[in-house]
mmCIF file of C-alpha atoms in Angstrom:
data_model
loop_
_atom_site.group_PDB
_atom_site.id
_atom_site.type_symbol
_atom_site.label_atom_id
_atom_site.label_comp_id
_atom_site.label_asym_id
_atom_site.label_seq_id
_atom_site.Cartn_x
_atom_site.Cartn_y
_atom_site.Cartn_z
ATOM 1 C CA MET A 239 -43.614 -55.925 6.985
ATOM 2 C CA PRO A 240 -44.711 -55.092 3.381
ATOM 3 C CA ASP A 241 -45.545 -51.569 4.478
ATOM 4 C CA SER A 242 -42.149 -51.297 6.121
ATOM 5 C CA ARG A 243 -40.344 -52.400 2.955
ATOM 6 C CA ALA A 244 -42.434 -50.037 0.902
ATOM 7 C CA ARG A 245 -41.553 -47.185 3.172
ATOM 8 C CA SER A 246 -37.877 -48.123 3.154
ATOM 9 C CA GLY A 247 -37.983 -48.472 -0.623
ATOM 10 C CA ARG A 248 -39.271 -44.936 -1.001
ATOM 11 C CA SER A 249 -36.806 -43.442 1.505
ATOM 12 C CA GLY A 250 -33.923 -43.624 -0.992
ATOM 13 C CA PRO A 251 -35.421 -41.231 -3.565
ATOM 14 C CA ARG A 252 -36.647 -38.952 -0.798
ATOM 15 C CA LEU A 253 -33.105 -38.668 0.606
ATOM 16 C CA ARG A 254 -31.525 -38.286 -2.815
ATOM 17 C CA ARG A 255 -33.962 -35.605 -3.968
ATOM 18 C CA PRO A 256 -32.476 -32.735 -1.851
ATOM 19 C CA VAL A 257 -29.012 -33.801 -2.947
ATOM 20 C CA ILE A 258 -30.034 -33.607 -6.603
ATOM 21 C CA ILE A 259 -31.595 -30.185 -6.050
ATOM 22 C CA ALA A 260 -28.450 -28.908 -4.313
ATOM 23 C CA ALA A 261 -26.295 -30.235 -7.146
ATOM 24 C CA LEU A 262 -28.443 -28.505 -9.790
ATOM 25 C CA VAL A 263 -28.353 -25.226 -7.864
ATOM 26 C CA GLY A 264 -24.581 -25.569 -7.518
ATOM 27 C CA LEU A 265 -24.223 -26.077 -11.275
ATOM 28 C CA VAL A 266 -26.137 -22.864 -11.864
ATOM 29 C CA ILE A 267 -24.372 -20.789 -9.214
ATOM 30 C CA ALA A 268 -20.828 -21.973 -9.925
ATOM 31 C CA PRO A 269 -20.400 -20.293 -13.351
ATOM 32 C CA LEU A 270 -22.006 -17.095 -12.098
ATOM 33 C CA THR A 271 -19.815 -17.058 -9.003
ATOM 34 C CA ALA A 272 -16.762 -17.647 -11.153
ATOM 35 C CA THR A 273 -17.795 -14.690 -13.313
ATOM 36 C CA ALA A 274 -18.201 -12.485 -10.240
ATOM 37 C CA VAL A 275 -14.812 -13.553 -8.859
ATOM 38 C CA ALA A 276 -13.168 -12.950 -12.211
ATOM 39 C CA THR A 277 -14.235 -9.307 -12.099
ATOM 40 C CA ALA A 278 -12.214 -8.906 -8.881
ATOM 41 C CA VAL A 279 -9.054 -10.335 -10.432
ATOM 42 C CA SER A 280 -6.446 -7.693 -11.139
ATOM 43 C CA ALA A 281 -6.097 -6.423 -14.689
ATOM 44 C CA ASN A 282 -2.343 -6.880 -14.228
ATOM 45 C CA ALA A 283 -2.407 -10.666 -13.936
ATOM 46 C CA LYS A 284 0.057 -10.967 -16.841
ATOM 47 C CA ALA A 285 2.367 -8.180 -15.657
ATOM 48 C CA ALA A 286 5.969 -8.966 -14.768
ATOM 49 C CA ALA A 287 8.249 -7.068 -12.378
ATOM 50 C CA ILE A 288 11.880 -6.606 -13.474
ATOM 51 C CA ALA A 289 14.774 -5.502 -11.231
ATOM 52 C CA THR A 290 18.155 -4.478 -12.650
ATOM 53 C CA LEU A 291 21.361 -3.426 -10.866
ATOM 54 C CA SER A 292 23.586 -0.976 -12.725
ATOM 55 C CA ALA A 293 26.763 -3.029 -12.037
ATOM 56 C CA SER A 294 27.689 -6.435 -10.653
ATOM 57 C CA GLU A 295 31.270 -5.684 -9.545
ATOM 58 C CA GLY A 296 33.272 -2.649 -8.547
ATOM 59 C CA VAL A 297 35.179 -0.984 -5.739
ATOM 60 C CA VAL A 298 34.287 0.603 -2.424
ATOM 61 C CA GLY A 299 32.657 3.983 -3.006
ATOM 62 C CA ASP A 300 30.940 3.074 -6.289
ATOM 63 C CA ALA A 301 27.404 4.417 -6.779
ATOM 64 C CA LEU A 302 24.801 1.787 -7.713
ATOM 65 C CA THR A 303 21.336 2.196 -9.212
ATOM 66 C CA LEU A 304 18.559 -0.348 -8.708
ATOM 67 C CA THR A 305 16.000 0.043 -11.523
ATOM 68 C CA LEU A 306 12.479 -1.364 -11.020
ATOM 69 C CA ASP A 307 10.470 -1.952 -14.217
ATOM 70 C CA THR A 308 7.087 -3.439 -15.124
ATOM 71 C CA ALA A 309 6.312 -5.300 -18.355
ATOM 72 C CA ASP A 310 2.973 -6.251 -19.972
ATOM 73 C CA ALA A 311 0.907 -4.228 -17.505
ATOM 74 C CA ASP A 312 -2.680 -3.342 -18.411
ATOM 75 C CA ASP A 313 -3.711 -0.929 -15.660
ATOM 76 C CA VAL A 314 -1.305 0.068 -12.863
ATOM 77 C CA TYR A 315 -2.815 2.743 -10.619
ATOM 78 C CA ALA A 316 -0.528 2.018 -7.657
ATOM 79 C CA ALA A 317 2.441 -0.224 -6.905
ATOM 80 C CA ALA A 318 4.517 -1.285 -3.895
ATOM 81 C CA VAL A 319 7.950 -2.955 -3.866
ATOM 82 C CA SER A 320 9.430 -4.391 -0.650
ATOM 83 C CA LEU A 321 13.139 -5.184 -0.591
ATOM 84 C CA SER A 322 15.976 -5.899 1.829
ATOM 85 C CA PHE A 323 19.700 -5.223 1.475
ATOM 86 C CA ASP A 324 23.058 -5.811 3.178
ATOM 87 C CA ALA A 325 23.491 -2.624 5.224
ATOM 88 C CA SER A 326 27.026 -3.596 6.251
ATOM 89 C CA ARG A 327 28.230 -3.325 2.627
ATOM 90 C CA LEU A 328 25.727 -0.899 1.099
ATOM 91 C CA THR A 329 24.400 2.498 2.150
ATOM 92 C CA PHE A 330 21.068 3.785 0.851
ATOM 93 C CA ASP A 331 21.086 7.252 -0.728
ATOM 94 C CA GLU A 332 17.780 9.010 0.010
ATOM 95 C CA ASP A 333 18.647 11.774 -2.468
ATOM 96 C CA ALA A 334 19.110 9.283 -5.322
ATOM 97 C CA VAL A 335 15.456 8.186 -5.560
ATOM 98 C CA THR A 336 13.745 9.015 -8.861
ATOM 99 C CA SER A 337 10.550 7.907 -10.578
ATOM 100 C CA ASP A 338 8.933 8.417 -13.980
ATOM 101 C CA PHE A 339 5.616 7.051 -12.718
ATOM 102 C CA PRO A 340 2.886 9.697 -13.209
ATOM 103 C CA GLY A 341 1.964 10.435 -9.610
ATOM 104 C CA MET A 342 3.547 10.402 -6.138
ATOM 105 C CA TYR A 343 6.150 8.072 -4.656
ATOM 106 C CA SER A 344 7.601 7.431 -1.210
ATOM 107 C CA VAL A 345 10.362 5.305 0.305
ATOM 108 C CA VAL A 346 10.065 4.224 3.941
ATOM 109 C CA GLY A 347 12.339 1.809 5.751
ATOM 110 C CA GLU A 348 14.900 1.250 8.445
ATOM 111 C CA ILE A 349 18.415 -0.060 8.997
ATOM 112 C CA ASP A 350 18.768 -2.406 11.956
ATOM 113 C CA GLY A 351 22.353 -3.599 12.341
ATOM 114 C CA ASP A 352 23.497 -5.265 9.130
ATOM 115 C CA GLU A 353 19.981 -5.533 7.697
ATOM 116 C CA GLY A 354 18.249 -2.806 5.737
ATOM 117 C CA ARG A 355 14.588 -2.864 4.658
ATOM 118 C CA LEU A 356 12.782 -0.563 2.226
ATOM 119 C CA ASP A 357 9.182 -0.164 1.032
ATOM 120 C CA PHE A 358 8.937 1.751 -2.266
ATOM 121 C CA THR A 359 5.331 2.798 -3.049
ATOM 122 C CA LEU A 360 3.810 4.735 -5.935
ATOM 123 C CA THR A 361 0.294 5.917 -6.771
ATOM 124 C CA ARG A 362 -1.571 7.911 -9.385
ATOM 125 C CA LEU A 363 -3.632 10.905 -8.288
ATOM 126 C CA GLY A 364 -7.361 11.549 -8.358
ATOM 127 C CA THR A 365 -9.465 9.797 -10.998
ATOM 128 C CA SER A 366 -6.669 9.377 -13.541
ATOM 129 C CA SER A 367 -6.383 6.033 -15.315
ATOM 130 C CA GLY A 368 -3.646 3.511 -14.593
ATOM 131 C CA ALA A 369 -0.425 3.205 -16.581
ATOM 132 C CA ALA A 370 -0.139 0.410 -19.143
ATOM 133 C CA GLY A 371 2.509 -1.336 -21.191
ATOM 134 C CA ASP A 372 6.219 -1.565 -20.358
ATOM 135 C CA PHE A 373 7.477 1.234 -18.105
ATOM 136 C CA SER A 374 9.748 2.047 -15.174
ATOM 137 C CA LEU A 375 8.432 2.308 -11.631
ATOM 138 C CA GLY A 376 11.538 4.096 -10.381
ATOM 139 C CA GLU A 377 15.193 3.953 -9.394
ATOM 140 C CA LEU A 378 16.820 3.608 -5.958
ATOM 141 C CA GLY A 379 20.427 4.669 -5.289
ATOM 142 C CA PHE A 380 23.014 2.848 -3.163
ATOM 143 C CA THR A 381 26.744 3.290 -2.449
ATOM 144 C CA SER A 382 29.240 0.471 -1.927
ATOM 145 C CA ALA A 383 30.662 0.729 1.607
ATOM 146 C CA ALA A 384 32.803 -2.399 2.129
ATOM 147 C CA TRP A 385 34.366 -5.232 0.185
ATOM 148 C CA GLY A 386 32.543 -8.549 -0.187
ATOM 149 C CA ASP A 387 29.273 -9.685 -1.766
ATOM 150 C CA ALA A 388 26.475 -7.165 -1.097
ATOM 151 C CA ALA A 389 22.975 -8.568 -1.705
ATOM 152 C CA ILE A 390 19.729 -6.768 -2.581
ATOM 153 C CA THR A 391 16.634 -9.010 -2.416
ATOM 154 C CA ILE A 392 13.244 -8.154 -3.935
ATOM 155 C CA ASP A 393 10.874 -9.623 -1.354
ATOM 156 C CA ALA A 394 7.449 -8.638 -2.737
ATOM 157 C CA VAL A 395 5.838 -6.660 -5.575
ATOM 158 C CA THR A 396 2.183 -5.550 -5.427
ATOM 159 C CA LEU A 397 0.309 -3.986 -8.373
ATOM 160 C CA VAL A 398 -3.113 -2.338 -7.932
ATOM 161 C CA ASP A 399 -5.353 -1.402 -10.870
ATOM 162 C CA SER A 400 -7.807 1.492 -11.094
ATOM 163 C CA GLU A 401 -10.658 -0.835 -10.022
ATOM 164 C CA LEU A 402 -8.699 -1.706 -6.835
ATOM 165 C CA GLY A 403 -7.959 -5.220 -8.056
ATOM 166 C CA ARG A 404 -4.542 -6.268 -6.820
ATOM 167 C CA ILE A 405 -1.960 -8.917 -7.570
ATOM 168 C CA GLU A 406 0.999 -9.693 -5.304
ATOM 169 C CA GLN A 407 4.194 -11.388 -6.426
ATOM 170 C CA LYS A 408 6.921 -12.677 -4.096
ATOM 171 C CA PRO A 409 9.877 -13.271 -6.402
ATOM 172 C CA GLY A 410 12.624 -13.433 -3.757
ATOM 173 C CA THR A 411 15.091 -12.395 -6.463
ATOM 174 C CA THR A 412 18.564 -11.473 -5.173
ATOM 175 C CA LEU A 413 20.943 -9.138 -6.994
ATOM 176 C CA THR A 414 24.594 -9.104 -5.903
ATOM 177 C CA PHE A 415 27.308 -6.457 -6.148
ATOM 178 C CA ARG A 416 30.817 -7.793 -5.511
ATOM 179 C CA VAL A 417 33.814 -5.837 -4.285
ATOM 180 C CA PRO A 418 36.960 -8.006 -4.373
ATOM 181 C CA ALA A 419 38.993 -8.177 -1.204
ATOM 182 C CA PRO A 420 42.067 -5.923 -1.195
ATOM 183 C CA PRO A 421 45.415 -7.729 -1.700
ATOM 184 C CA GLU A 422 47.329 -8.559 1.439
ATOM 185 C CA PRO A 423 50.497 -6.396 1.915
ATOM 186 C CA THR A 424 53.827 -8.170 1.353
ATOM 187 C CA THR A 425 56.797 -7.598 3.743
ATOM 188 C CA GLU A 426 60.348 -7.388 2.410
ATOM 189 C CA PRO A 427 62.993 -9.502 4.246
ATOM 190 C CA THR A 428 65.154 -7.426 6.570
ATOM 191 C CA THR A 429 69.006 -7.483 6.616
ATOM 192 C CA PRO A 430 70.356 -9.661 9.457
ATOM 193 C CA PRO A 431 72.134 -7.713 12.196
ATOM 194 C CA THR A 432 75.958 -7.577 11.944
ATOM 195 C CA GLU A 433 78.188 -8.816 14.729
ATOM 196 C CA PRO A 434 79.898 -6.072 16.801
ATOM 197 C CA THR A 435 83.616 -5.751 16.013
ATOM 198 C CA THR A 436 84.693 -3.838 19.147
ATOM 199 C CA PRO A 437 84.648 -5.845 22.375
ATOM 200 C CA PRO A 438 82.577 -4.367 25.190
ATOM 201 C CA THR A 439 84.551 -2.245 27.620
ATOM 202 C CA GLU A 440 84.687 -3.001 31.328
ATOM 203 C CA PRO A 441 82.928 -0.532 33.611
ATOM 204 C CA THR A 442 85.446 1.818 35.268
ATOM 205 C CA THR A 443 83.228 3.322 37.954
ATOM 206 C CA ALA A 444 82.961 1.314 41.168
ATOM 207 C CA PRO A 445 79.449 0.597 42.402
ATOM 208 C CA THR A 446 78.268 2.987 45.065
ATOM 209 C CA GLU A 447 77.094 1.874 48.451
ATOM 210 C CA PRO A 448 73.333 1.890 48.944
ATOM 211 C CA SER A 449 72.069 4.892 50.857
ATOM 212 C CA GLU A 450 69.950 4.723 53.943
ATOM 213 C CA PRO A 451 66.233 4.315 53.178
ATOM 214 C CA THR A 452 64.168 7.388 53.724
ATOM 215 C CA ASN A 453 61.034 7.472 55.799
ATOM 216 C CA PRO A 454 58.064 6.233 53.800
ATOM 217 C CA THR A 455 55.497 8.833 52.909
ATOM 218 C CA THR A 456 51.945 8.658 54.094
ATOM 219 C CA PRO A 457 49.940 6.576 51.668
ATOM 220 C CA THR A 458 47.139 8.419 49.852
ATOM 221 C CA THR A 459 43.609 7.117 49.927
ATOM 222 C CA PRO A 460 42.492 6.187 46.450
ATOM 223 C CA THR A 461 39.277 7.887 45.326
ATOM 224 C CA PRO A 462 36.676 5.472 43.963
ATOM 225 C CA THR A 463 35.566 6.083 40.383
ATOM 226 C CA THR A 464 31.949 5.921 39.313
ATOM 227 C CA PRO A 465 31.416 3.077 36.854
ATOM 228 C CA ASN A 466 30.066 4.088 33.464
ATOM 229 C CA ALA A 467 26.373 3.473 32.908
ATOM 230 C CA PRO A 468 25.649 0.565 30.578
ATOM 231 C CA SER A 469 25.258 1.740 27.010
ATOM 232 C CA THR A 470 21.859 1.385 25.369
ATOM 233 C CA PRO A 471 21.652 -0.579 22.144
ATOM 234 C CA ASN A 472 21.544 1.491 18.966
ATOM 235 C CA SER A 473 18.022 2.084 17.703
ATOM 236 C CA PRO A 474 17.262 1.348 14.049
ATOM 237 C CA THR A 475 17.960 4.134 11.580
ATOM 238 C CA VAL A 476 14.766 5.337 9.918
ATOM 239 C CA ILE A 477 14.738 5.966 6.160
ATOM 240 C CA ALA A 478 12.173 8.268 4.522
ATOM 241 C CA ALA A 479 11.996 9.943 1.107
ATOM 242 C CA SER A 480 9.131 11.094 -1.117
ATOM 243 C CA GLY A 481 8.443 13.071 -4.278
ATOM 244 C CA TYR A 482 6.429 13.341 -7.472
ATOM 245 C CA GLY A 483 7.010 11.397 -10.670
ATOM 246 C CA THR A 484 8.064 13.432 -13.709
ATOM 247 C CA THR A 485 6.201 12.176 -16.754
ATOM 248 C CA VAL A 486 4.587 13.223 -19.980
ATOM 249 C CA THR A 487 1.224 12.059 -21.247
ATOM 250 C CA LYS A 488 1.073 8.342 -21.933
ATOM 251 C CA PRO A 489 1.550 7.790 -25.718
ATOM 252 C CA SER A 490 -0.703 5.634 -27.859
ATOM 253 C CA SER A 491 1.645 2.643 -27.464
ATOM 254 C CA GLY A 492 0.813 2.586 -23.752
ATOM 255 C CA THR A 493 4.352 3.143 -22.470
ATOM 256 C CA VAL A 494 4.932 5.862 -19.894
ATOM 257 C CA VAL A 495 7.811 8.046 -21.109
ATOM 258 C CA ALA A 496 9.991 10.245 -18.901
ATOM 259 C CA ALA A 497 9.933 13.945 -19.664
ATOM 260 C CA PRO A 498 13.218 15.692 -20.593
ATOM 261 C CA GLN A 499 15.088 16.848 -17.498
ATOM 262 C CA THR A 500 15.443 20.573 -18.165
ATOM 263 C CA SER A 501 15.795 23.586 -15.922
ATOM 264 C CA ALA A 502 12.604 24.530 -14.133
ATOM 265 C CA ALA A 503 13.520 28.222 -14.023
ATOM 266 C CA PRO A 504 10.801 30.352 -15.647
ATOM 267 C CA THR A 505 11.489 32.256 -18.843
ATOM 268 C CA ASN A 506 11.603 36.031 -19.138
ATOM 269 C CA GLN A 507 7.834 35.988 -19.518
ATOM 270 C CA THR A 508 5.605 36.061 -16.452
ATOM 271 C CA ALA A 509 3.680 32.808 -16.038
ATOM 272 C CA GLN A 510 -0.085 33.257 -16.103
ATOM 273 C CA ILE A 511 -3.047 31.014 -15.350
ATOM 274 C CA ALA A 512 -6.399 31.329 -17.117
ATOM 275 C CA ALA A 513 -9.358 29.381 -15.689
ATOM 276 C CA SER A 514 -12.718 28.508 -17.228
ATOM 277 C CA SER A 515 -14.395 29.439 -13.926
ATOM 278 C CA ALA A 516 -13.273 31.700 -11.103
ATOM 279 C CA LYS A 517 -16.054 30.561 -8.741
ATOM 280 C CA PRO A 518 -16.312 26.775 -8.958
ATOM 281 C CA ALA A 519 -18.178 24.596 -6.490
ATOM 282 C CA PRO A 520 -16.840 21.442 -4.817
ATOM 283 C CA GLY A 521 -16.809 18.631 -7.379
ATOM 284 C CA ASP A 522 -16.712 20.989 -10.399
ATOM 285 C CA THR A 523 -14.065 20.719 -13.108
ATOM 286 C CA VAL A 524 -12.059 23.770 -14.126
ATOM 287 C CA GLU A 525 -10.090 24.031 -17.364
ATOM 288 C CA LEU A 526 -6.707 25.669 -16.651
ATOM 289 C CA THR A 527 -4.465 27.158 -19.345
ATOM 290 C CA VAL A 528 -0.985 28.086 -18.105
ATOM 291 C CA THR A 529 1.474 30.080 -20.248
ATOM 292 C CA GLY A 530 4.878 31.701 -19.813
ATOM 293 C CA LEU A 531 6.578 28.619 -18.302
ATOM 294 C CA ALA A 532 9.910 26.960 -19.018
ATOM 295 C CA ALA A 533 9.624 24.621 -21.996
ATOM 296 C CA ASN A 534 9.413 20.843 -21.570
ATOM 297 C CA THR A 535 9.250 21.042 -17.775
ATOM 298 C CA ALA A 536 7.200 19.020 -15.307
ATOM 299 C CA HIS A 537 4.817 20.987 -13.082
ATOM 300 C CA ARG A 538 2.561 20.204 -10.141
ATOM 301 C CA ILE A 539 -0.852 21.840 -9.726
ATOM 302 C CA GLU A 540 -2.150 22.355 -6.186
ATOM 303 C CA LEU A 541 -5.111 23.954 -4.427
ATOM 304 C CA HIS A 542 -4.113 26.195 -1.491
ATOM 305 C CA SER A 543 -4.196 27.281 1.346
ATOM 306 C CA ASP A 544 -4.037 23.743 2.723
ATOM 307 C CA PRO A 545 -2.146 22.161 -0.175
ATOM 308 C CA ILE A 546 -4.210 19.598 -2.099
ATOM 309 C CA VAL A 547 -2.496 18.084 -5.132
ATOM 310 C CA LEU A 548 -4.776 18.320 -8.176
ATOM 311 C CA GLY A 549 -2.377 16.645 -10.606
ATOM 312 C CA THR A 550 0.729 17.072 -12.745
ATOM 313 C CA ALA A 551 1.386 18.381 -16.251
ATOM 314 C CA VAL A 552 4.342 18.994 -18.554
ATOM 315 C CA SER A 553 4.757 22.210 -20.501
ATOM 316 C CA ASP A 554 5.248 21.984 -24.244
ATOM 317 C CA ALA A 555 7.962 23.595 -26.380
ATOM 318 C CA THR A 556 6.213 26.985 -26.073
ATOM 319 C CA GLY A 557 6.123 26.831 -22.259
ATOM 320 C CA SER A 558 2.378 26.192 -21.992
ATOM 321 C CA PHE A 559 -0.001 23.436 -20.928
ATOM 322 C CA THR A 560 -3.713 22.853 -20.466
ATOM 323 C CA PHE A 561 -4.978 20.926 -17.454
ATOM 324 C CA THR A 562 -8.460 19.903 -16.294
ATOM 325 C CA ALA A 563 -8.621 20.272 -12.515
ATOM 326 C CA THR A 564 -11.356 18.748 -10.365
ATOM 327 C CA ILE A 565 -12.182 20.699 -7.226
ATOM 328 C CA PRO A 566 -12.276 18.165 -4.337
ATOM 329 C CA LYS A 567 -15.729 17.612 -2.881
ATOM 330 C CA THR A 568 -14.235 18.114 0.574
ATOM 331 C CA ALA A 569 -12.762 21.524 -0.257
ATOM 332 C CA PRO A 570 -14.160 24.235 2.063
ATOM 333 C CA THR A 571 -15.916 27.218 0.552
ATOM 334 C CA GLY A 572 -14.191 30.578 0.496
ATOM 335 C CA GLU A 573 -11.055 32.159 -0.943
ATOM 336 C CA HIS A 574 -8.397 29.812 -2.362
ATOM 337 C CA GLU A 575 -5.536 29.787 -4.862
ATOM 338 C CA ILE A 576 -4.589 27.576 -7.779
ATOM 339 C CA VAL A 577 -0.803 27.183 -7.491
ATOM 340 C CA VAL A 578 1.569 25.831 -10.164
ATOM 341 C CA LEU A 579 4.986 24.600 -8.983
ATOM 342 C CA ALA A 580 8.159 23.416 -10.706
ATOM 343 C CA ASP A 581 10.749 21.616 -8.569
ATOM 344 C CA ASP A 582 8.727 22.693 -5.487
ATOM 345 C CA ALA A 583 9.078 26.370 -6.484
ATOM 346 C CA VAL A 584 5.920 28.421 -7.123
ATOM 347 C CA VAL A 585 5.861 29.745 -10.700
ATOM 348 C CA ALA A 586 2.234 30.891 -11.061
ATOM 349 C CA THR A 587 -0.869 31.484 -8.900
ATOM 350 C CA LEU A 588 -4.520 32.293 -9.545
ATOM 351 C CA PRO A 589 -7.061 33.367 -6.861
ATOM 352 C CA ILE A 590 -10.399 31.550 -6.992
ATOM 353 C CA THR A 591 -13.487 31.440 -4.802
ATOM 354 C CA ILE A 592 -15.075 28.084 -4.021
ATOM 355 C CA THR A 593 -18.814 28.526 -3.699
ATOM 356 C CA GLU A 594 -21.484 26.288 -2.268
ATOM 357 C CA ALA A 595 -22.961 23.785 -4.685
ATOM 358 C CA THR A 596 -26.394 24.940 -5.858
ATOM 359 C CA ALA A 597 -29.276 22.486 -5.914
ATOM 360 C CA SER A 598 -30.840 21.719 -9.284
ATOM 361 C CA PRO A 599 -34.155 23.640 -9.818
ATOM 362 C CA ALA A 600 -37.355 21.636 -9.456
ATOM 363 C CA PRO A 601 -38.935 20.726 -12.829
ATOM 364 C CA THR A 602 -41.885 22.884 -13.925
ATOM 365 C CA ALA A 603 -44.754 22.325 -16.310
ATOM 366 C CA SER A 604 -43.043 24.407 -19.005
ATOM 367 C CA PRO A 605 -41.273 22.092 -21.469
ATOM 368 C CA SER A 606 -38.647 24.688 -22.406
ATOM 369 C CA ALA A 607 -37.752 25.425 -18.777
ATOM 370 C CA SER A 608 -37.822 21.859 -17.524
ATOM 371 C CA ALA A 609 -35.963 20.132 -20.347
ATOM 372 C CA PRO A 610 -32.430 21.064 -19.256
ATOM 373 C CA ALA A 611 -33.131 20.225 -15.603
ATOM 374 C CA ALA A 612 -34.661 16.891 -16.542
ATOM 375 C CA THR A 613 -31.552 15.851 -18.447
ATOM 376 C CA GLU A 614 -29.176 16.569 -15.550
ATOM 377 C CA VAL A 615 -28.169 13.278 -13.955
ATOM 378 C CA ASP A 616 -25.965 12.620 -10.988
ATOM 379 C CA THR A 617 -23.173 10.684 -12.690
ATOM 380 C CA ASP A 618 -22.041 9.176 -9.402
ATOM 381 C CA ALA A 619 -25.557 7.882 -8.659
ATOM 382 C CA ALA A 620 -25.943 6.640 -12.230
ATOM 383 C CA SER A 621 -22.656 4.803 -12.166
ATOM 384 C CA SER A 622 -23.539 3.323 -8.771
ATOM 385 C CA ALA A 623 -26.925 2.194 -10.102
ATOM 386 C CA ASP A 624 -25.331 0.660 -13.205
ATOM 387 C CA SER A 625 -22.796 -1.123 -11.017
ATOM 388 C CA ALA A 626 -25.492 -2.374 -8.658
ATOM 389 C CA GLY A 627 -27.629 -3.530 -11.590
ATOM 390 C CA GLY A 628 -24.680 -5.339 -13.150
ATOM 391 C CA ILE A 629 -23.963 -7.152 -9.891
ATOM 392 C CA ALA A 630 -27.596 -8.018 -9.089
ATOM 393 C CA TRP A 631 -28.788 -9.450 -12.433
ATOM 394 C CA TRP A 632 -27.288 -12.892 -11.870
ATOM 395 C CA ILE A 633 -28.697 -13.000 -8.324
ATOM 396 C CA TRP A 634 -32.222 -12.694 -9.748
ATOM 397 C CA ILE A 635 -31.472 -15.479 -12.231
ATOM 398 C CA VAL A 636 -30.308 -17.763 -9.405
ATOM 399 C CA VAL A 637 -33.410 -16.965 -7.343
ATOM 400 C CA ALA A 638 -35.688 -17.656 -10.327
ATOM 401 C CA LEU A 639 -34.000 -20.986 -11.036
ATOM 402 C CA ILE A 640 -34.284 -22.028 -7.404
ATOM 403 C CA VAL A 641 -38.019 -21.169 -7.412
ATOM 404 C CA VAL A 642 -38.534 -23.207 -10.599
ATOM 405 C CA LEU A 643 -36.673 -26.185 -9.132
ATOM 406 C CA ILE A 644 -38.684 -26.055 -5.895
ATOM 407 C CA ALA A 645 -41.948 -25.885 -7.872
ATOM 408 C CA ALA A 646 -40.880 -28.891 -9.944
ATOM 409 C CA VAL A 647 -40.067 -30.881 -6.801
ATOM 410 C CA ILE A 648 -43.437 -30.028 -5.245
ATOM 411 C CA ALA A 649 -45.281 -31.024 -8.425
ATOM 412 C CA LEU A 650 -43.372 -34.308 -8.601
ATOM 413 C CA THR A 651 -44.146 -35.086 -4.952
ATOM 414 C CA MET A 652 -47.849 -34.355 -5.385
ATOM 415 C CA SER A 653 -47.975 -36.552 -8.506
ATOM 416 C CA ARG A 654 -46.375 -39.451 -6.628
ATOM 417 C CA ASN A 655 -48.827 -39.047 -3.748
ATOM 418 C CA ARG A 656 -51.815 -39.142 -6.126
ATOM 419 C CA SER A 657 -50.450 -42.243 -7.801
ATOM 420 C CA LYS A 658 -50.051 -43.896 -4.390
ATOM 421 C CA GLU A 659 -53.603 -43.039 -3.392
ATOM 422 C CA LYS A 660 -55.005 -44.514 -6.592
ATOM 423 C CA SER A 661 -52.990 -47.706 -6.186
ATOM 424 C CA GLU A 662 -54.214 -48.149 -2.631
#
């Protein structure tokens, strides 16, 4: 019995010891895990989405503009806005979609009966940084089609930063445009009919005797008609629109500003493109200088023959701009063209030849020959290594702490065993 009590007396600490170890490990891991999770939180956690309707009341046929803005954003690389609207009182105008966001936009949706749904998405291009500050995502156009209260509801707003962190808001905000009902027509009272003054005359002609009935004609056989086939229900109307945002470079205040809307027609000069390299390799950057363009006009730079958008730029007051283009790593080798467009019209081209990427020469014993090659570093590999090192450092700390805790537990157990042996 004493041995049994002694054993039962020691069982409590033995059972509590793993719990204590787990609690200590949890205290160590929890802050580090919180730090790792915090890095995945979107940089736009404080951003607010704002929707504004150009008018709240009007008449049938009025044009409406829904403006979508963002405030207090830190890094918006892409955005998506989902909304629904009353399709029985509003019609969506696909040609009235505009955006000042520096990149591409698209509107996809459908109209099913009285319900319309739209998804408005925007994205930057390539490795460009996200937009910051207070700026407009874009504008959507509608037309009033019937009297009554027409509702537009913002169902969801998603913002994605340049590190792919995302935040989704579901405001459920409803904007209403009212068209009062037309007044009911009033009817004027009519004049009561006057009594006739002349008495009706008696008929003078005697009624004629009925004639003998003629032989009935042969009845015709009615021809059966083919019933109409049942009509199929109307399929939803698909909505689709896309384009490129017209913007200038983001100013120091961080607000994206729309470029002046001027004619994209070229000047009397012939537009020309000068490139820092005529034979780049996939992944290389090429400095482009374009002159002879219309002043203060947005342009799109593409790589042909299969169009690949390299980016956008706005010409200055002299009709020129400088743009750093990155040749896609997936671009095939061979003959290509750098194409500059304004309002989807080609204004300048430049032939280039994409060559195969050459491998870096192996280092030699000569210091002068090997020094440049030794300093060349794959930036992608370096950034990946830095990222991996930044993620893995806290893992090693956790492992080290766990090893220390296990060693301490083993030492404590051995000490207790020695004490027990001496007492016995």
